[in-house]
XYZ file of C-alpha atoms in Angstrom:
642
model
C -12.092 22.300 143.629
C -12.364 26.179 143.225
C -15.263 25.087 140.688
C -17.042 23.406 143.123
C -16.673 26.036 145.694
C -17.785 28.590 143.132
C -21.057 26.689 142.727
C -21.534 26.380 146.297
C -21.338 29.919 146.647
C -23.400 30.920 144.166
C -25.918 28.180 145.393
C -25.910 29.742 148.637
C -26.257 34.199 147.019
C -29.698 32.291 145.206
C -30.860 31.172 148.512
C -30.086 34.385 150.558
C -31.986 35.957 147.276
C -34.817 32.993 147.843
C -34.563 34.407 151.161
C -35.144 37.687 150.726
C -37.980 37.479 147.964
C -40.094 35.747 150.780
C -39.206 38.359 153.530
C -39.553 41.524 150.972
C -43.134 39.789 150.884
C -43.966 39.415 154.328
C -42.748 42.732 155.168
C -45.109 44.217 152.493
C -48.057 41.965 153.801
C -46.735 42.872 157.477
C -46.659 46.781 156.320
C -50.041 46.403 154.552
C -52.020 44.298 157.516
C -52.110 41.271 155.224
C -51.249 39.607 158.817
C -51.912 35.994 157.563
C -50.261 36.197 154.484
C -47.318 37.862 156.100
C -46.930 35.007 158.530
C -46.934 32.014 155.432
C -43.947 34.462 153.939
C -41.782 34.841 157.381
C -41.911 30.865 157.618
C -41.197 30.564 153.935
C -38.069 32.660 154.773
C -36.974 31.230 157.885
C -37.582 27.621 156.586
C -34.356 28.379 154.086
C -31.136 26.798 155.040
C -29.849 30.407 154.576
C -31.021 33.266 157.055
C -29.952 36.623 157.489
C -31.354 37.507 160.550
C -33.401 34.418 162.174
C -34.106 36.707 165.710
C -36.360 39.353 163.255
C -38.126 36.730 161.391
C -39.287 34.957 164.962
C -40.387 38.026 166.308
C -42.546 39.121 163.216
C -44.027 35.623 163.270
C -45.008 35.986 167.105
C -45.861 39.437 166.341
C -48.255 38.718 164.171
C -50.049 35.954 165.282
C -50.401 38.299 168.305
C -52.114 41.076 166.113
C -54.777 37.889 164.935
C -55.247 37.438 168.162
C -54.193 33.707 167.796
C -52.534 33.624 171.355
C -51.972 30.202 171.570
C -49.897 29.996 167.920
C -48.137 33.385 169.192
C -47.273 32.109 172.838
C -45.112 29.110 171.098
C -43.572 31.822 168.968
C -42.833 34.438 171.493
C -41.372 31.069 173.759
C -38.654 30.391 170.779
C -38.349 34.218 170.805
C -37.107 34.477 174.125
C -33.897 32.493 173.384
C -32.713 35.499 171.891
C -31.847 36.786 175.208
C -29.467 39.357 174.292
C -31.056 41.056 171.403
C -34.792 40.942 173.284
C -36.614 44.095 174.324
C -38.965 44.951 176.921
C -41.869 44.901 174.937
C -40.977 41.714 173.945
C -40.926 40.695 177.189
C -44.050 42.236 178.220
C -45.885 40.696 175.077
C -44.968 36.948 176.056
C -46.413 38.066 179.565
C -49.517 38.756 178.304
C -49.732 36.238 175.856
C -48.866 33.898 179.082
C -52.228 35.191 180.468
C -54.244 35.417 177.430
C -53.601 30.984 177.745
C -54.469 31.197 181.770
C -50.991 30.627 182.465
C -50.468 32.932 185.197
C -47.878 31.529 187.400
C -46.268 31.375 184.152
C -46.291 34.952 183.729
C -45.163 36.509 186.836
C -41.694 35.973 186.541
C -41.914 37.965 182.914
C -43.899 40.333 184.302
C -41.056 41.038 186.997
C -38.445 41.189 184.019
C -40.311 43.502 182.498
C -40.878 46.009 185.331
C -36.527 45.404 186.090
C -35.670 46.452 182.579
C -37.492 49.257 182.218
C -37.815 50.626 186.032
C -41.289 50.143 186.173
C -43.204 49.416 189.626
C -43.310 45.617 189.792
C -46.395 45.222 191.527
C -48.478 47.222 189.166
C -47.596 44.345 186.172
C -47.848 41.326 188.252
C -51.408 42.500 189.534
C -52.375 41.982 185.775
C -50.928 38.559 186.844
C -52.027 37.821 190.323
C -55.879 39.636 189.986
C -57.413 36.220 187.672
C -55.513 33.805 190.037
C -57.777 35.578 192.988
C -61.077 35.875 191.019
C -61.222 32.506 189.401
C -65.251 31.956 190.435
C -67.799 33.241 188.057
C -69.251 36.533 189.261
C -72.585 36.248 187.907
C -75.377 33.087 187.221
C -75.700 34.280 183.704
C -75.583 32.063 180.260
C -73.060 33.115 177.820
C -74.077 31.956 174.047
C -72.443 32.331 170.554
C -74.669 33.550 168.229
C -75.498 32.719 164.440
C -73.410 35.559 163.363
C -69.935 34.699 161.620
C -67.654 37.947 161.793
C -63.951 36.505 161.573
C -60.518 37.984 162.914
C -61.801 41.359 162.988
C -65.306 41.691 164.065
C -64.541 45.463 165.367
C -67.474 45.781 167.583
C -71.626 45.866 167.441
C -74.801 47.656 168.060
C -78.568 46.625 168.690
C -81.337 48.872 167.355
C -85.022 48.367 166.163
C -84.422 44.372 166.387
C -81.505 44.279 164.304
C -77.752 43.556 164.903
C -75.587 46.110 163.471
C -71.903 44.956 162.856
C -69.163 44.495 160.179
C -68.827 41.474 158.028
C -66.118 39.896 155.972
C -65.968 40.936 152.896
C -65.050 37.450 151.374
C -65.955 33.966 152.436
C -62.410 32.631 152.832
C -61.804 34.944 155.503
C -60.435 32.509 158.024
C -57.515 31.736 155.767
C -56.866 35.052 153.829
C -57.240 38.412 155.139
C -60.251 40.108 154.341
C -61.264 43.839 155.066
C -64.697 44.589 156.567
C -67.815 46.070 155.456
C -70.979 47.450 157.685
C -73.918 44.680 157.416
C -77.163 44.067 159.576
C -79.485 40.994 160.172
C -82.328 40.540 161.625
C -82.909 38.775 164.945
C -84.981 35.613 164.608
C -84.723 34.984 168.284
C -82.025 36.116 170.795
C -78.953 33.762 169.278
C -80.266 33.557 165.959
C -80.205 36.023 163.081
C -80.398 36.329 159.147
C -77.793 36.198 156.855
C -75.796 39.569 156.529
C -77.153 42.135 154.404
C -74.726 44.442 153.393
C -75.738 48.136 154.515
C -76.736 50.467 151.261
C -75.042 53.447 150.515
C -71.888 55.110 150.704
C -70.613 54.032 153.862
C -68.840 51.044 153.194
C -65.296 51.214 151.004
C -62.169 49.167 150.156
C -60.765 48.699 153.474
C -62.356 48.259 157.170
C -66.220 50.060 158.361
C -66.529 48.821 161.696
C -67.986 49.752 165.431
C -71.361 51.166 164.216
C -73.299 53.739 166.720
C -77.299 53.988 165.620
C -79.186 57.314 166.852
C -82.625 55.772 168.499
C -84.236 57.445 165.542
C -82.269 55.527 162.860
C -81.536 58.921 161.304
C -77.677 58.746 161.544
C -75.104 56.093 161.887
C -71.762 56.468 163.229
C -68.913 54.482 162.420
C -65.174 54.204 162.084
C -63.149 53.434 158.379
C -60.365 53.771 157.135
C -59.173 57.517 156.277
C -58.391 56.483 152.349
C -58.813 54.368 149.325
C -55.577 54.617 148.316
C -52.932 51.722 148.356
C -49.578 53.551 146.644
C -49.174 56.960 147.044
C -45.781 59.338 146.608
C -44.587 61.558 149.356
C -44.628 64.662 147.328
C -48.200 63.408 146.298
C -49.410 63.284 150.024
C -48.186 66.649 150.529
C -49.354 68.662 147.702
C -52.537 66.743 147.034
C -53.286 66.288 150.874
C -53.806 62.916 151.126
C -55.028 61.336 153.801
C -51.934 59.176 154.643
C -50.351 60.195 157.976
C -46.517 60.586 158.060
C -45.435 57.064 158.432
C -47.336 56.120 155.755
C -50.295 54.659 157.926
C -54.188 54.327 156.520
C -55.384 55.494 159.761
C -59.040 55.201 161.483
C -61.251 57.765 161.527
C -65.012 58.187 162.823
C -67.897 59.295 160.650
C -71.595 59.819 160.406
C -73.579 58.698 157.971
C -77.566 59.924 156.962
C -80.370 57.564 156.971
C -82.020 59.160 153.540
C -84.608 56.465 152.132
C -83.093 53.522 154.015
C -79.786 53.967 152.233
C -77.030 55.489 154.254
C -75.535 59.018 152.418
C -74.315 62.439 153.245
C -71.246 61.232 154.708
C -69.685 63.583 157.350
C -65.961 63.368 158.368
C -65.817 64.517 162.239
C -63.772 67.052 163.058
C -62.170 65.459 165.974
C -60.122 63.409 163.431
C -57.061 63.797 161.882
C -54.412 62.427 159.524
C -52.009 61.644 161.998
C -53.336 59.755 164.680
C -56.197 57.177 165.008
C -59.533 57.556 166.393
C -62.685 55.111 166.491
C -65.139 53.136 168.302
C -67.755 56.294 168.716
C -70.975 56.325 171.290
C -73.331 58.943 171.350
C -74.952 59.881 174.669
C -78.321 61.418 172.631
C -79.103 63.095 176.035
C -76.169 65.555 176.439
C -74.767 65.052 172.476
C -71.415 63.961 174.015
C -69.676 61.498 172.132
C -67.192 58.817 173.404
C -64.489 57.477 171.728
C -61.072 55.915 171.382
C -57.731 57.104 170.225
C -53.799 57.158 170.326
C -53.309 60.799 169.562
C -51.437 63.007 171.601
C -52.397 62.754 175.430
C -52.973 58.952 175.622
C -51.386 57.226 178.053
C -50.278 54.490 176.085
C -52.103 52.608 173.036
C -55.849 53.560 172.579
C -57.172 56.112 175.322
C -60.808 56.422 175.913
C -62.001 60.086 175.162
C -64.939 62.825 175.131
C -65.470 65.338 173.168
C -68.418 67.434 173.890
C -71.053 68.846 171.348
C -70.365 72.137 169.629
C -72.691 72.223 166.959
C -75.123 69.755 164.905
C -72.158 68.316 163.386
C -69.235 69.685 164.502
C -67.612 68.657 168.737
C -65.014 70.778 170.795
C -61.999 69.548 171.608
C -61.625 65.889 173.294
C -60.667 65.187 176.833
C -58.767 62.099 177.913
C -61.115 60.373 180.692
C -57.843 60.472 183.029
C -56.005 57.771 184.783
C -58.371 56.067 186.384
C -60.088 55.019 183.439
C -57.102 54.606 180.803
C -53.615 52.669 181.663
C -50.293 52.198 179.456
C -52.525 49.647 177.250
C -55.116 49.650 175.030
C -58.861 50.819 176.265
C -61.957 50.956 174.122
C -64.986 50.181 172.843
C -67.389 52.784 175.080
C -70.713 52.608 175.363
C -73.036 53.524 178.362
C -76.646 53.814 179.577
C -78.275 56.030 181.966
C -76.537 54.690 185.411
C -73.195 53.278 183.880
C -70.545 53.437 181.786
C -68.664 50.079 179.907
C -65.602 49.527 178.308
C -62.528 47.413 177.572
C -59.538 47.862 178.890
C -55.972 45.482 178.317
C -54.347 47.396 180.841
C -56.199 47.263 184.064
C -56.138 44.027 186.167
C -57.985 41.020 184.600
C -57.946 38.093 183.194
C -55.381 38.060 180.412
C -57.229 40.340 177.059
C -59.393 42.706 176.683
C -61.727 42.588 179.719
C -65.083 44.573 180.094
C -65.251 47.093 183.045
C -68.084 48.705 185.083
C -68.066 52.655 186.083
C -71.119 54.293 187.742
C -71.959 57.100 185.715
C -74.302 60.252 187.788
C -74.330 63.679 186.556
C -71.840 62.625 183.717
C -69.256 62.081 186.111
C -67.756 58.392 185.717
C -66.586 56.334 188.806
C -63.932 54.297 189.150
C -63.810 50.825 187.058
C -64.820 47.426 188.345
C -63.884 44.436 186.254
C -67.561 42.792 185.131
C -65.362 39.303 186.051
C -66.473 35.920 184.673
C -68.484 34.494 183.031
C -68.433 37.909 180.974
C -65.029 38.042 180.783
C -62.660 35.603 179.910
C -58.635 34.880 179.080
C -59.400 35.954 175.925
C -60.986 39.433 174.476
C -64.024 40.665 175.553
C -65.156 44.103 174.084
C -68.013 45.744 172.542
C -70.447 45.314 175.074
C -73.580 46.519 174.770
C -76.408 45.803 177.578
C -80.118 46.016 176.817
C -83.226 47.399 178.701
C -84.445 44.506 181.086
C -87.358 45.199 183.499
C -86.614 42.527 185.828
C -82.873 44.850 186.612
C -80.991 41.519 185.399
C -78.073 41.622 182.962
C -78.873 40.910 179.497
C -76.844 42.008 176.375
C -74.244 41.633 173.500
C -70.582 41.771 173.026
C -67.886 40.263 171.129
C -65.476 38.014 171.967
C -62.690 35.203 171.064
C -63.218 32.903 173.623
C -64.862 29.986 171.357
C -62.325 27.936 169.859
C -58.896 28.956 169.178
C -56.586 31.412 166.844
C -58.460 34.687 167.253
C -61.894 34.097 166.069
C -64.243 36.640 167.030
C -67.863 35.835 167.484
C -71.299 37.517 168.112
C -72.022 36.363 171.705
C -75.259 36.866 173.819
C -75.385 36.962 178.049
C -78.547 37.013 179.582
C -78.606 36.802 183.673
C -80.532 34.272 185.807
C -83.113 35.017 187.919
C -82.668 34.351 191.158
C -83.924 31.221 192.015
C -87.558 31.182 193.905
C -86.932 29.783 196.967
C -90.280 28.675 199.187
C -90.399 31.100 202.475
C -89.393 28.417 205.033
C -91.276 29.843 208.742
C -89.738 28.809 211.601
C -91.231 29.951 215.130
C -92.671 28.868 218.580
C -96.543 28.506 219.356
C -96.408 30.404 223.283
C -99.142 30.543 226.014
C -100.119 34.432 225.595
C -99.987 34.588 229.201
C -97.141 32.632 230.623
C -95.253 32.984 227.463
C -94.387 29.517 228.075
C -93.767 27.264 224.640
C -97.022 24.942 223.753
C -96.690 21.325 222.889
C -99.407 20.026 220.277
C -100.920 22.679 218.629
C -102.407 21.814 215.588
C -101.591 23.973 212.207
C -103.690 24.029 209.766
C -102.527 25.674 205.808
C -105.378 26.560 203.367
C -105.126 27.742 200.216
C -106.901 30.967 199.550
C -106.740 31.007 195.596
C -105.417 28.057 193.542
C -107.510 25.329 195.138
C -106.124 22.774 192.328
C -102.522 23.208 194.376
C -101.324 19.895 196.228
C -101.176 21.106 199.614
C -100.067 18.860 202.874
C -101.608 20.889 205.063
C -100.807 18.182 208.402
C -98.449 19.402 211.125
C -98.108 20.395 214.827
C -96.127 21.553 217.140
C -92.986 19.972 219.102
C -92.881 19.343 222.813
C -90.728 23.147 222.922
C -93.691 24.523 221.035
C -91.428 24.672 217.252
C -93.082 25.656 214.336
C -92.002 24.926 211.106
C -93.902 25.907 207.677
C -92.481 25.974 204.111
C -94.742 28.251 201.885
C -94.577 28.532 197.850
C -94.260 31.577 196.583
C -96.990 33.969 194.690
C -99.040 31.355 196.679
C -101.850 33.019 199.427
C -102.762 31.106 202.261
C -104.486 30.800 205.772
C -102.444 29.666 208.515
C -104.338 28.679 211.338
C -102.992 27.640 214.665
C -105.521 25.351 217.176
C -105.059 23.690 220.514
C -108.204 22.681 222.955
C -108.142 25.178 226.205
C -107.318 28.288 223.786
C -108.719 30.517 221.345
C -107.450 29.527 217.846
C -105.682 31.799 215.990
C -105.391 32.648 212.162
C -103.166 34.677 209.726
C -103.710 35.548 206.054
C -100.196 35.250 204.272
C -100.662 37.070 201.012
C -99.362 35.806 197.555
C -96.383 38.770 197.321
C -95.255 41.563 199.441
C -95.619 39.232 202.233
C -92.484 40.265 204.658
C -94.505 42.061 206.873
C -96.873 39.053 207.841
C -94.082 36.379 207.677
C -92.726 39.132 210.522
C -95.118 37.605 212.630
C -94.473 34.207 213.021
C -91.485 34.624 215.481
C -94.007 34.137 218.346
C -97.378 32.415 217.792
C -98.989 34.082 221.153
C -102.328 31.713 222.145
C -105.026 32.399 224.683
C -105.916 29.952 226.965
C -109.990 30.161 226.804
C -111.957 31.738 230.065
C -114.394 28.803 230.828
C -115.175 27.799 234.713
C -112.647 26.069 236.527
C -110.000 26.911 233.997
C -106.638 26.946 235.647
C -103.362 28.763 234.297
C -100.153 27.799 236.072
C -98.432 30.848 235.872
C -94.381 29.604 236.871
C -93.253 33.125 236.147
C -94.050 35.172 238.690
C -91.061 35.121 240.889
C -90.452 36.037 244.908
C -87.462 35.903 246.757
C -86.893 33.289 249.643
C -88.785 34.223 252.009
C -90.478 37.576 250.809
C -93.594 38.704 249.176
C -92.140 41.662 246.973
C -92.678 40.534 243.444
C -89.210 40.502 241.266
C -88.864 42.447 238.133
C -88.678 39.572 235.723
C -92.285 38.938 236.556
C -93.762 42.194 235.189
C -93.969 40.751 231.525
C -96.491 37.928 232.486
C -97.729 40.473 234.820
C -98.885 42.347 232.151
C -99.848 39.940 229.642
C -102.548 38.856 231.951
C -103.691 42.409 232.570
C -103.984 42.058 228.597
C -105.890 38.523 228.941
C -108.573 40.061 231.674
C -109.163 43.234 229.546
C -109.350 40.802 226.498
C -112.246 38.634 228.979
C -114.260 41.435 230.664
C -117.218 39.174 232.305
C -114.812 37.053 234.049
C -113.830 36.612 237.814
C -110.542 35.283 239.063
C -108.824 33.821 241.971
C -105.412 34.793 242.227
C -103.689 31.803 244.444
C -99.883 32.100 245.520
C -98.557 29.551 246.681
C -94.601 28.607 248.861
C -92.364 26.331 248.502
C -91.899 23.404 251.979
C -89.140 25.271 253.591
C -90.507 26.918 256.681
C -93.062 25.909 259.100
C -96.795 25.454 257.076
C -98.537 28.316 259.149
C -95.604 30.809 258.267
C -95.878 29.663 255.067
C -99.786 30.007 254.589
C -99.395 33.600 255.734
C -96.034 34.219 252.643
C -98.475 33.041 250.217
C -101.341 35.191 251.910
C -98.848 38.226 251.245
C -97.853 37.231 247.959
C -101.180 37.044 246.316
C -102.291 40.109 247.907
C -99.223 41.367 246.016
C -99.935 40.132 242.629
C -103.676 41.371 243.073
C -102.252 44.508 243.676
C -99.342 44.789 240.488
C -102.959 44.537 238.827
C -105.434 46.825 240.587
C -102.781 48.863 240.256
C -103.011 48.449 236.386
C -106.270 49.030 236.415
C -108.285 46.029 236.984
C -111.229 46.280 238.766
C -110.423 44.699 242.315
C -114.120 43.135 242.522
C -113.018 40.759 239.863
C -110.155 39.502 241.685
C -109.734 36.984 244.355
C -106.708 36.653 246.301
C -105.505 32.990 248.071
C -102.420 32.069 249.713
C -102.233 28.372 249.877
C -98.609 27.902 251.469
C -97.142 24.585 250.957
C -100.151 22.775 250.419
C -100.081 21.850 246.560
C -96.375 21.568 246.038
C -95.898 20.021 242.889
C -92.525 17.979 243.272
C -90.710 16.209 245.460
C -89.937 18.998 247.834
C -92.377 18.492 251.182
C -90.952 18.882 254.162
C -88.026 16.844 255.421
C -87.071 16.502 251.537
C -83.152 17.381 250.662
C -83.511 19.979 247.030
C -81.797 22.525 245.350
C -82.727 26.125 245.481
C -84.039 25.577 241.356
C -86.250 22.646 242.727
C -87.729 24.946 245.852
C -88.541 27.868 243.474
C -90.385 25.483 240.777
C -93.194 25.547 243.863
C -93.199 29.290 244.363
C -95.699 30.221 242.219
C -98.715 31.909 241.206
C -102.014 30.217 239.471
C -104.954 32.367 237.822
C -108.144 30.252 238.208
C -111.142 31.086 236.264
C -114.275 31.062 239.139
């Protein structure tokens, strides 16, 4: 019996050892960012019937599938994770939040979000924005198509740049990069056509070494090329080495980032400069040059971030040497991670996980005037996505639309990054759709049956129904093409046709037009224009002030008609006795002749007649019960041509 428990015991010291053999060798992996190898060990080790400490080994498995980037393998890690209630942290917490989003699980997230901000103090609404902003933009912000590109760059793709018709980016530097880890090296290719480019070509020279060359920065002369590497070659080191030999390790031990510029010198890239806003203890990266002003932007943690990566400036000092950085300030940088700058003459890009969005990494929008950056806007869908979005890089485009590159992990699953291209829609060319009324240029009454007439002007080979006319209320309804010029004419017997030129472009002005289509009736002999809309009270010859528009328009239609001589006839409606009435209409068209002698029309050329109740035109004689609308239709004043 003690024999047996002996061996049991011993069995079970080989398996802790088993154990430990696999964690000692994820926590080297872990240390050294073999991320992918690390996570094989931790399973290894928590797949023993033995385990030490079963919390740690969960949380460096979700860990680290969050570092690849693989959110939906870390969000069922992070989920087992947070049965550990007790020994949890806030970070923790705040991880599986974001993870939550990164899978458009937002609901989901809130209530984590709301742990979060109750174990650490934290305002609550400032988290669960990051939450609640992707439930309330869920529409695409832009038309724009979104396509992955030939280019394969892996896990850690670590930005691009566009120059002289060739993509600039790192590639992995061995083919089974999707299962082991690999470390990156600067390549180019050449575009074949927007989403299509050559095989990688490794970039010569001395930029590229044993680790990670990434987020290249091209002058528009190709003379220099920044970039950000690792600070060191070295994989073991001693402390007292570090010291007295000045390695480039920082204090924890960490292979840092740095940026540096590299010299075009016969198309091989040389004369490598270290920057001197780097250091040993503290990572910096992702540069962009504005060539205008020599200011470069860039990301770090150092001293003065507000949490993670910080976007920075440093300003120009000499050719190769820049004074000392300043933090962009709150409204640009949050608790998170923000990156990947780049701008143009009018704005300023980058990627922030900290502002409101949609889960990762989103791109944001800042106007930039007189070097002074505005606040962010999120660039929304389709641009952004649950996933991480960074790197972006927009192109000249004469039409103003959005074209570009960036990076991103949305295709697929488990964190792999790809080359994507956006280019904007135009707007779609709708036809000008004309809707007026054709009017008698006199009364300013609405004309039923005028004919309309399109013809082309240029392309005569254009299908053209050119029918049409107008409705009883005088409607007028024409759909043009655009960059099409036409002739619109407008015809009706008993007035003078009218016609408008509608040019192929610019054509607002003209189109301005159509709201009234104004016709003149033609001055031939015995012509006679009803004209309803000069109005009298009951029983007076004063004329009211609604008439003066008509009033005037046929001032305009005798000027218009020099040669021609009018009779003016007023005439009453049946209430009254006829001779009283003969006399009202006597007085009014002495009035209207009047309104227009008065304007300046010769009085030779006008005829006054009061007619009474002689020509009444509805039901209303004498003896005949109507309503006060009815009795006015007959009080009215007619323009005959003699």
């Amino acid at each position: 019996m003690q024999r047996l428990i002996l061996f049991l015991w011993i069995l079970g010291m080989s398996q802790v050892f088993a154990q430990r053999s696999h964690l000692t060798k994820a926590d080297e992996f872990y240390k050294h960012r073999f991320y992918k190898e690390a996570i094989t060990e931790y399973k290894l080790a928590l797949e023993e019937d033995v385990v030490v400490n079963k919390f740690y080994m969960t949380h460096q498995i979700a860990s680290t599938y969050k570092l690849l980037f693989d959110y939906e393998n870390a969000e069922d890690w992070y989920k087992k994770l947070m049965t550990y209630d007790s020994e949890l942290s806030p970070e923790d917490v705040l991880d599986y939040a974001q993870i939550l989003c990164n899978n458009e699980k937002y609901k989901d997230a809130e209530p984590w979000f709301e742990r979060y901000a109750l174990l650490t103090g934290k305002q609550k609404g400032k988290y669960l924005a990051r939450a609640k902003w992707a439930q309330a933009n869920p529409d695409s912000l832009w038309d724009m198509n979104v396509l992955v590109t030939s280019i394969e760059t892996g896990s850690r793709s670590m930005g691009l740049y566009f120059h002289n018709n060739k993509m600039y980016y790192s590639t992995p530097m061995i083919k089974e990069f999707e299962e082991k880890t690999s470390f990156y090296d600067l390549a180019s290719s050449e575009m074949l056509d927007s989403i299509t480019f050559s095989p990688a070509t490794v970039l010569s020279g001395e930029t590229n070494k044993s680790f990670y060359e990434g987020t290249p920065y091209l002058t528009s002369d190709g003379k220099y090329l920044y970039y950000t590497a690792n600070a060191t070659e070295i994989t073991k080191y001693r402390e007292k080495k570090r010291k007295k030999k000045g390695l480039e390790i920082s204090e924890q031990g960490i292979n840092i980032l740095k940026i540096f510029r590299a010299e075009n010198v016969n198309g091989n890239w040389q004369n490598i400069l270290e920057l001197n806003i780097n250091s040993n203890e503290y990572n910096t990266g992702f540069p962009f040059l504005n060539e205008k002003t020599g200011d470069l932007y860039f990301a770090s943690d150092r001293e003065g971030s507000k949490g993670g990566f910080d976007i920075f400036m440093a300003k120009k000092a000499s050719d190769t040497t820049w004074a000392q950085p300043i933090n962009l300030g709150d409204h640009i940088n949050s608790d998170l991670d923000e990156y990947y700058p780049s701008l143009n003459d009018t704005a300023f890009f980058y990627s922030s996980r900290g502002l409101p969005g949609y889960g990762g990494a989103d791109v944001f929008w800042c106007s930039l005037k007189d070097d002074k950056i505005g606040n962010p806007m999120n660039l929304g869908k389709p641009i952004n996505s649950p996933k991480d979005d960074f790197s972006f890089l927009l192109l000249p485009n004469e039409e103003g639309l959005l074209n570009g590159y960036m990076s991103s992990n949305r295709s697929g699953t488990h964190g792999y990054d790809h080359i994507i291209y956006f280019e904007q829609n135009p707007p779609p060319v709708y036809p000008d759709t004309i809707v007026g009324v054709a009017l008698n240029k006199i009364t300013l009454e609405p004309i039923e049956g005028v004919d309309i007439t399109l013809d082309l002007l240029e392309d005569e080979s254009y299908v053209l129904d050119s029918s049409g006319s107008t409705s009883n209320s005088g409607d007028i309804t024409l759909i043009l093409q655009k960059e099409q010029a036409y002739k619109v004419t407008f015809k009706k017997d008993g007035y003078t046709p009218v016609s408008i030129e509608i040019p192929a472009d610019e054509r607002d002005d003209v189109l301005a037009k159509f709201g009234k289509i104004a016709l003149s009736p033609v001055a031939v002999k015995n012509t006679v224009i009803k004209i309803p809309n000069i109005y009298f009270d009951y029983d007076k010859a004063s004329i009211r002030e609604e008439s003066i528009p008509v009033l005037k328009n046929i001032v305009n239609y005798l000027n218009d008609n020099p040669n021609i001589r009018v009779e003016l006839s007023a005439h009453t409606d049946a209430r009254g006795s006829d001779w009283y009435n003969l006399k009202l209409s006597d007085r009014r068209a002495q009035s209207t002749v009047k309104y227009l002698v008065d304007a300046g029309i010769d009085k030779s050329r006008l005829v006054p007649k009061g007619y009474g109740e002689k020509k009444i035109l509805n039901q209303c004689k004498n003896g005949v019960k109507c309503t006060d609308e009815e009795h006015e239709f007959n009080r009215r004043v007619e323009l005959k041509v003699l």
